[in-house]
């Protein structure tokens, strides 16, 4: 479309359109959950130089992957789980960071369909990966798999945003990487047990067919998804990704788009007092400042971890029970008294 990269202006126009489409998909998710106050959308649109740079100046593929992911989440909210899994896998094929959402998606599939019911959805994800990789698998399968899914590759210390305060030898140490992986898995396990799983049954009940559980969840129909399913779906997926961000071996500047559009929901998904709005806006501002500090410093990387820790603490201690549809208010009109009663 851009003459193999020679028409940069057209490429920027295409990415500007992608940016607007991404915002539309994000706003649609936020409108379905009704958690974030409207004024926060201004900061999401206009207050991030780094995000504008990633989309329209740098032309990274990270925004492409995230836009496809937000489309998949919209499909999940509409109960189109098969189509959602298809686009989720398509997003993974663009950028592997989408796999940070995978633990949350697996939890939702098990909750919604049980073990046997979620297998076809997982097959959709796997089949698309095989189809897209087929031209390379037929020629050099080992090289394709080792290079496309290289989980052990080393990052360059000069680009790290989150671990600048560490010595470079610690940053590159395999034991440090293993510790981060252990922390990530522990966080996922704790959130799955204490924050995602809201039923009185054991979490192993997710393996059963939903109809055979002792306390079956009400169906997530279009009518009640705003009150129950929508908020839970978004919370599980966004928190799953955020845990991966917090335990990432390295965050580069383009990685900011991995979670920037989810931060308002993570901050406002819990009940918020009026006086607590300003600290949350301030927290967004500090995170933005950390990502706009180039090159990163000891102070900026430490500040970023402190902000991430505050968000995690709020998610852990402030998570409210899954909301239920509100009961209609009683009528103010007096009830007519029958003559017999009189």
XYZ file of C-alpha atoms in Angstrom:
342
model
C 0.000 0.000 0.000
C 2.906 2.376 0.661
C 5.182 1.282 -2.192
C 7.146 -1.056 0.081
C 7.601 1.694 2.657
C 8.554 4.562 0.347
C 5.318 6.560 0.752
C 5.670 7.509 4.408
C 2.939 10.150 4.325
C 0.362 7.578 3.216
C 1.613 5.240 5.939
C 1.070 7.976 8.539
C -2.452 8.601 7.235
C -3.175 4.877 7.530
C -1.858 4.804 11.094
C -3.863 7.933 11.955
C -6.970 6.069 10.780
C -5.888 3.069 12.840
C -5.490 5.367 15.867
C -9.062 6.647 15.503
C -10.392 3.118 15.005
C -8.510 1.979 18.104
C -10.058 4.797 20.146
C -13.523 3.893 18.863
C -13.082 0.268 19.928
C -11.714 1.290 23.347
C -14.514 3.795 23.968
C -17.080 1.174 23.065
C -15.628 -1.160 25.711
C -15.663 1.611 28.301
C -19.227 2.593 27.468
C -20.375 -0.997 27.968
C -18.875 -1.126 31.454
C -19.794 2.423 32.620
C -16.941 2.550 35.125
C -14.787 5.478 34.038
C -15.920 9.128 34.404
C -16.238 10.893 31.030
C -13.562 13.535 31.685
C -10.898 10.796 31.782
C -11.414 10.190 28.061
C -9.873 13.610 27.403
C -6.581 12.424 28.887
C -6.777 9.239 26.843
C -7.212 11.207 23.596
C -5.140 14.343 24.020
C -2.645 14.043 26.851
C -0.205 11.362 25.666
C 2.566 12.514 23.372
C 4.175 9.084 23.570
C 1.072 7.257 22.298
C 0.676 9.690 19.378
C 4.337 9.134 18.554
C 4.019 5.341 18.656
C 1.030 5.398 16.302
C 1.660 8.150 13.772
C 5.394 8.936 13.911
C 7.073 5.608 14.659
C 4.590 3.340 12.825
C 5.186 0.377 15.135
C 3.213 -2.848 14.764
C 2.210 -2.767 18.450
C -0.829 -0.508 17.726
C -1.952 -2.910 14.993
C -1.939 -5.834 17.418
C -3.746 -3.851 20.130
C -6.452 -2.587 17.762
C -7.204 -6.176 16.700
C -7.248 -7.209 20.363
C -9.769 -4.503 21.295
C -11.922 -5.706 18.398
C -11.759 -9.217 19.892
C -12.785 -7.891 23.327
C -15.759 -6.115 21.748
C -16.776 -9.443 20.220
C -16.470 -11.155 23.617
C -18.754 -8.519 25.096
C -21.297 -9.270 22.371
C -21.127 -13.001 23.152
C -19.405 -13.818 19.836
C -16.767 -15.982 21.479
C -15.667 -17.924 18.397
C -15.132 -14.770 16.344
C -13.442 -13.174 19.334
C -10.992 -16.080 19.641
C -10.257 -15.827 15.910
C -9.328 -12.143 16.142
C -7.465 -12.722 19.411
C -5.264 -15.251 17.622
C -4.855 -12.831 14.715
C -3.604 -10.203 17.161
C -1.109 -12.729 18.586
C 0.189 -13.309 15.064
C 1.078 -9.606 14.853
C 2.715 -9.220 18.276
C 3.347 -11.778 20.993
C 2.553 -9.393 23.845
C -1.127 -10.264 23.279
C -0.352 -13.549 25.044
C -0.353 -11.562 28.306
C -4.155 -11.510 27.946
C -4.245 -15.285 27.372
C -4.468 -16.418 31.039
C -7.484 -14.176 31.554
C -9.094 -15.391 28.344
C -8.562 -19.034 29.353
C -10.226 -18.319 32.702
C -13.220 -16.694 30.970
C -13.578 -19.569 28.504
C -13.519 -22.125 31.315
C -16.027 -20.105 33.298
C -18.333 -19.671 30.333
C -18.075 -23.094 28.662
C -16.280 -25.512 30.979
C -13.287 -27.619 29.967
C -14.890 -29.506 27.085
C -16.719 -26.461 25.822
C -13.625 -24.258 25.627
C -11.571 -26.775 23.612
C -13.185 -25.780 20.269
C -12.432 -22.110 21.023
C -8.793 -22.932 21.743
C -8.647 -24.936 18.516
C -9.750 -21.840 16.607
C -6.810 -19.929 18.087
C -4.341 -22.719 17.290
C -5.665 -23.387 13.786
C -5.220 -19.776 12.700
C -1.615 -19.820 13.924
C -0.958 -22.942 11.845
C -2.591 -21.451 8.724
C -0.674 -18.173 8.958
C 2.606 -19.961 9.621
C 2.096 -22.674 7.000
C 4.329 -21.086 4.299
C 7.200 -21.012 6.802
C 6.405 -24.326 8.506
C 6.659 -26.126 5.177
C 10.125 -24.707 4.484
C 11.840 -24.359 7.866
C 9.591 -25.376 10.784
C 12.331 -25.397 13.440
C 13.626 -21.966 12.475
C 10.116 -20.527 12.314
C 9.042 -21.817 15.729
C 12.273 -20.886 17.512
C 12.399 -17.355 16.060
C 8.689 -16.523 16.061
C 8.093 -17.671 19.643
C 11.486 -16.866 21.163
C 10.596 -16.536 24.834
C 14.216 -16.504 25.956
C 15.619 -13.661 23.862
C 17.664 -10.977 25.571
C 16.646 -7.317 25.623
C 19.075 -4.421 25.300
C 19.619 -2.560 28.549
C 19.846 0.844 26.857
C 16.160 0.686 25.824
C 14.631 -0.478 29.091
C 12.088 1.835 30.697
C 11.259 -0.160 33.825
C 14.576 -1.655 35.047
C 17.023 1.246 34.596
C 17.742 1.348 38.349
C 19.289 -2.149 38.235
C 22.901 -2.911 37.238
C 23.108 -4.259 33.691
C 24.519 -7.607 34.830
C 21.447 -8.141 37.029
C 19.155 -7.055 34.183
C 20.661 -9.726 31.911
C 20.841 -12.439 34.580
C 18.746 -15.547 33.911
C 17.962 -15.953 37.609
C 16.382 -12.498 37.596
C 14.259 -13.521 34.597
C 13.167 -16.699 36.379
C 12.222 -14.682 39.468
C 10.050 -12.359 37.346
C 8.364 -15.361 35.713
C 7.656 -16.864 39.142
C 6.218 -13.547 40.357
C 4.032 -13.355 37.243
C 2.656 -16.870 37.686
C 2.079 -16.275 41.407
C 0.190 -13.071 40.684
C -1.982 -14.777 38.100
C -2.759 -17.599 40.526
C -3.692 -15.226 43.340
C -5.907 -13.082 41.128
C -7.574 -16.148 39.622
C -8.360 -17.529 43.083
C -9.260 -14.322 44.917
C -10.346 -11.722 42.372
C -11.494 -13.409 39.168
C -13.268 -16.388 40.721
C -16.297 -15.009 42.590
C -18.286 -18.226 43.044
C -18.554 -20.054 46.390
C -17.451 -23.266 44.676
C -13.853 -24.375 44.266
C -12.047 -22.986 41.258
C -11.851 -26.574 39.978
C -15.581 -26.288 39.326
C -14.629 -24.267 36.230
C -13.671 -27.553 34.604
C -17.275 -28.782 34.822
C -20.022 -28.081 32.381
C -21.680 -24.789 33.446
C -25.082 -26.490 33.727
C -23.706 -29.077 36.175
C -22.226 -26.625 38.658
C -23.873 -26.142 42.047
C -24.181 -22.400 41.589
C -24.486 -21.860 37.836
C -23.884 -18.307 36.720
C -26.778 -16.564 34.970
C -26.405 -16.493 31.187
C -24.559 -13.461 29.896
C -27.309 -12.183 27.652
C -27.217 -8.838 25.892
C -29.647 -7.447 28.477
C -27.535 -8.115 31.560
C -24.017 -8.190 30.138
C -23.553 -4.508 31.012
C -24.182 -5.240 34.679
C -22.467 -8.575 35.105
C -20.589 -10.161 32.216
C -19.180 -7.005 30.625
C -17.473 -5.678 33.735
C -16.082 -9.103 34.605
C -14.774 -9.833 31.106
C -12.946 -6.526 30.885
C -11.595 -6.729 34.440
C -10.183 -10.239 33.974
C -8.545 -9.472 30.613
C -7.134 -6.079 31.587
C -5.791 -7.240 34.952
C -4.234 -10.334 33.351
C -2.343 -8.103 30.922
C -1.339 -5.636 33.643
C 0.184 -8.392 35.782
C 2.337 -9.340 32.810
C 3.376 -5.715 32.320
C 4.426 -5.412 35.972
C 6.588 -8.551 35.718
C 7.997 -7.863 32.262
C 11.721 -8.493 31.769
C 11.938 -5.179 29.936
C 9.567 -2.482 28.703
C 10.591 -0.493 25.631
C 9.022 2.813 24.687
C 6.650 1.363 22.085
C 5.378 -1.102 24.688
C 3.465 1.721 26.391
C 0.593 1.071 23.992
C 0.280 -2.435 25.444
C -1.604 -1.083 28.452
C -2.091 2.684 28.104
C -5.743 2.409 27.058
C -6.494 -0.037 29.885
C -5.129 2.125 32.712
C -8.283 4.248 33.223
C -10.385 1.132 33.670
C -7.886 -0.425 36.081
C -7.905 2.757 38.157
C -11.651 3.393 38.158
C -13.096 -0.141 38.096
C -13.266 -0.115 41.892
C -15.636 2.122 43.903
C -14.146 5.611 43.998
C -14.868 8.419 46.458
C -15.032 11.939 45.073
C -11.799 12.950 46.759
C -9.985 9.935 45.267
C -10.408 11.051 41.639
C -7.561 13.562 41.711
C -4.901 11.080 43.001
C -5.870 8.688 40.209
C -5.494 11.418 37.583
C -2.150 12.290 39.169
C -1.116 8.640 38.943
C -1.893 8.656 35.215
C 0.208 11.799 34.858
C 3.215 10.299 36.660
C 3.054 7.159 34.504
C 2.916 9.350 31.399
C 5.923 11.350 32.637
C 7.909 8.150 33.200
C 7.252 7.009 29.646
C 8.199 10.428 28.222
C 11.567 10.496 29.998
C 14.208 9.614 27.414
C 16.554 8.030 28.092
C 15.023 6.474 31.179
C 16.627 7.239 34.515
C 16.830 5.566 37.909
C 14.153 7.963 39.154
C 11.767 7.407 36.211
C 12.029 3.611 36.331
C 11.536 3.508 40.112
C 8.569 5.866 39.823
C 7.028 3.631 37.183
C 7.280 0.587 39.457
C 5.782 2.531 42.364
C 2.831 3.569 40.183
C 2.339 0.006 39.000
C 2.434 -1.188 42.596
C -0.221 1.337 43.625
C -2.487 0.187 40.799
C -2.003 -3.441 41.846
C -2.810 -2.647 45.481
C -5.993 -0.919 44.449
C -7.011 -3.861 42.254
C -6.360 -6.278 45.119
C -7.973 -4.395 48.002
C -10.564 -2.334 46.183
C -12.195 -4.848 43.855
C -15.929 -4.811 44.389
C -18.161 -7.870 43.938
C -19.505 -8.464 40.479
C -22.351 -5.966 40.041
C -25.892 -7.181 39.586
C -28.709 -5.548 37.658
C -30.239 -2.806 39.797
C -33.750 -3.280 41.064
C -36.231 -0.732 39.784
C -37.057 2.009 42.330
C -40.432 1.699 44.042
C -43.211 3.749 42.571
C -43.967 6.970 44.414
C -47.651 6.853 43.460
C -49.770 5.624 46.390
C -51.348 2.259 45.921
C -55.081 2.413 45.476
C -57.044 0.856 48.362
C -59.958 -1.304 47.414
C -63.406 -0.584 48.788
C -63.411 -3.982 50.480
C -60.211 -3.135 52.352
C -61.679 0.208 53.396
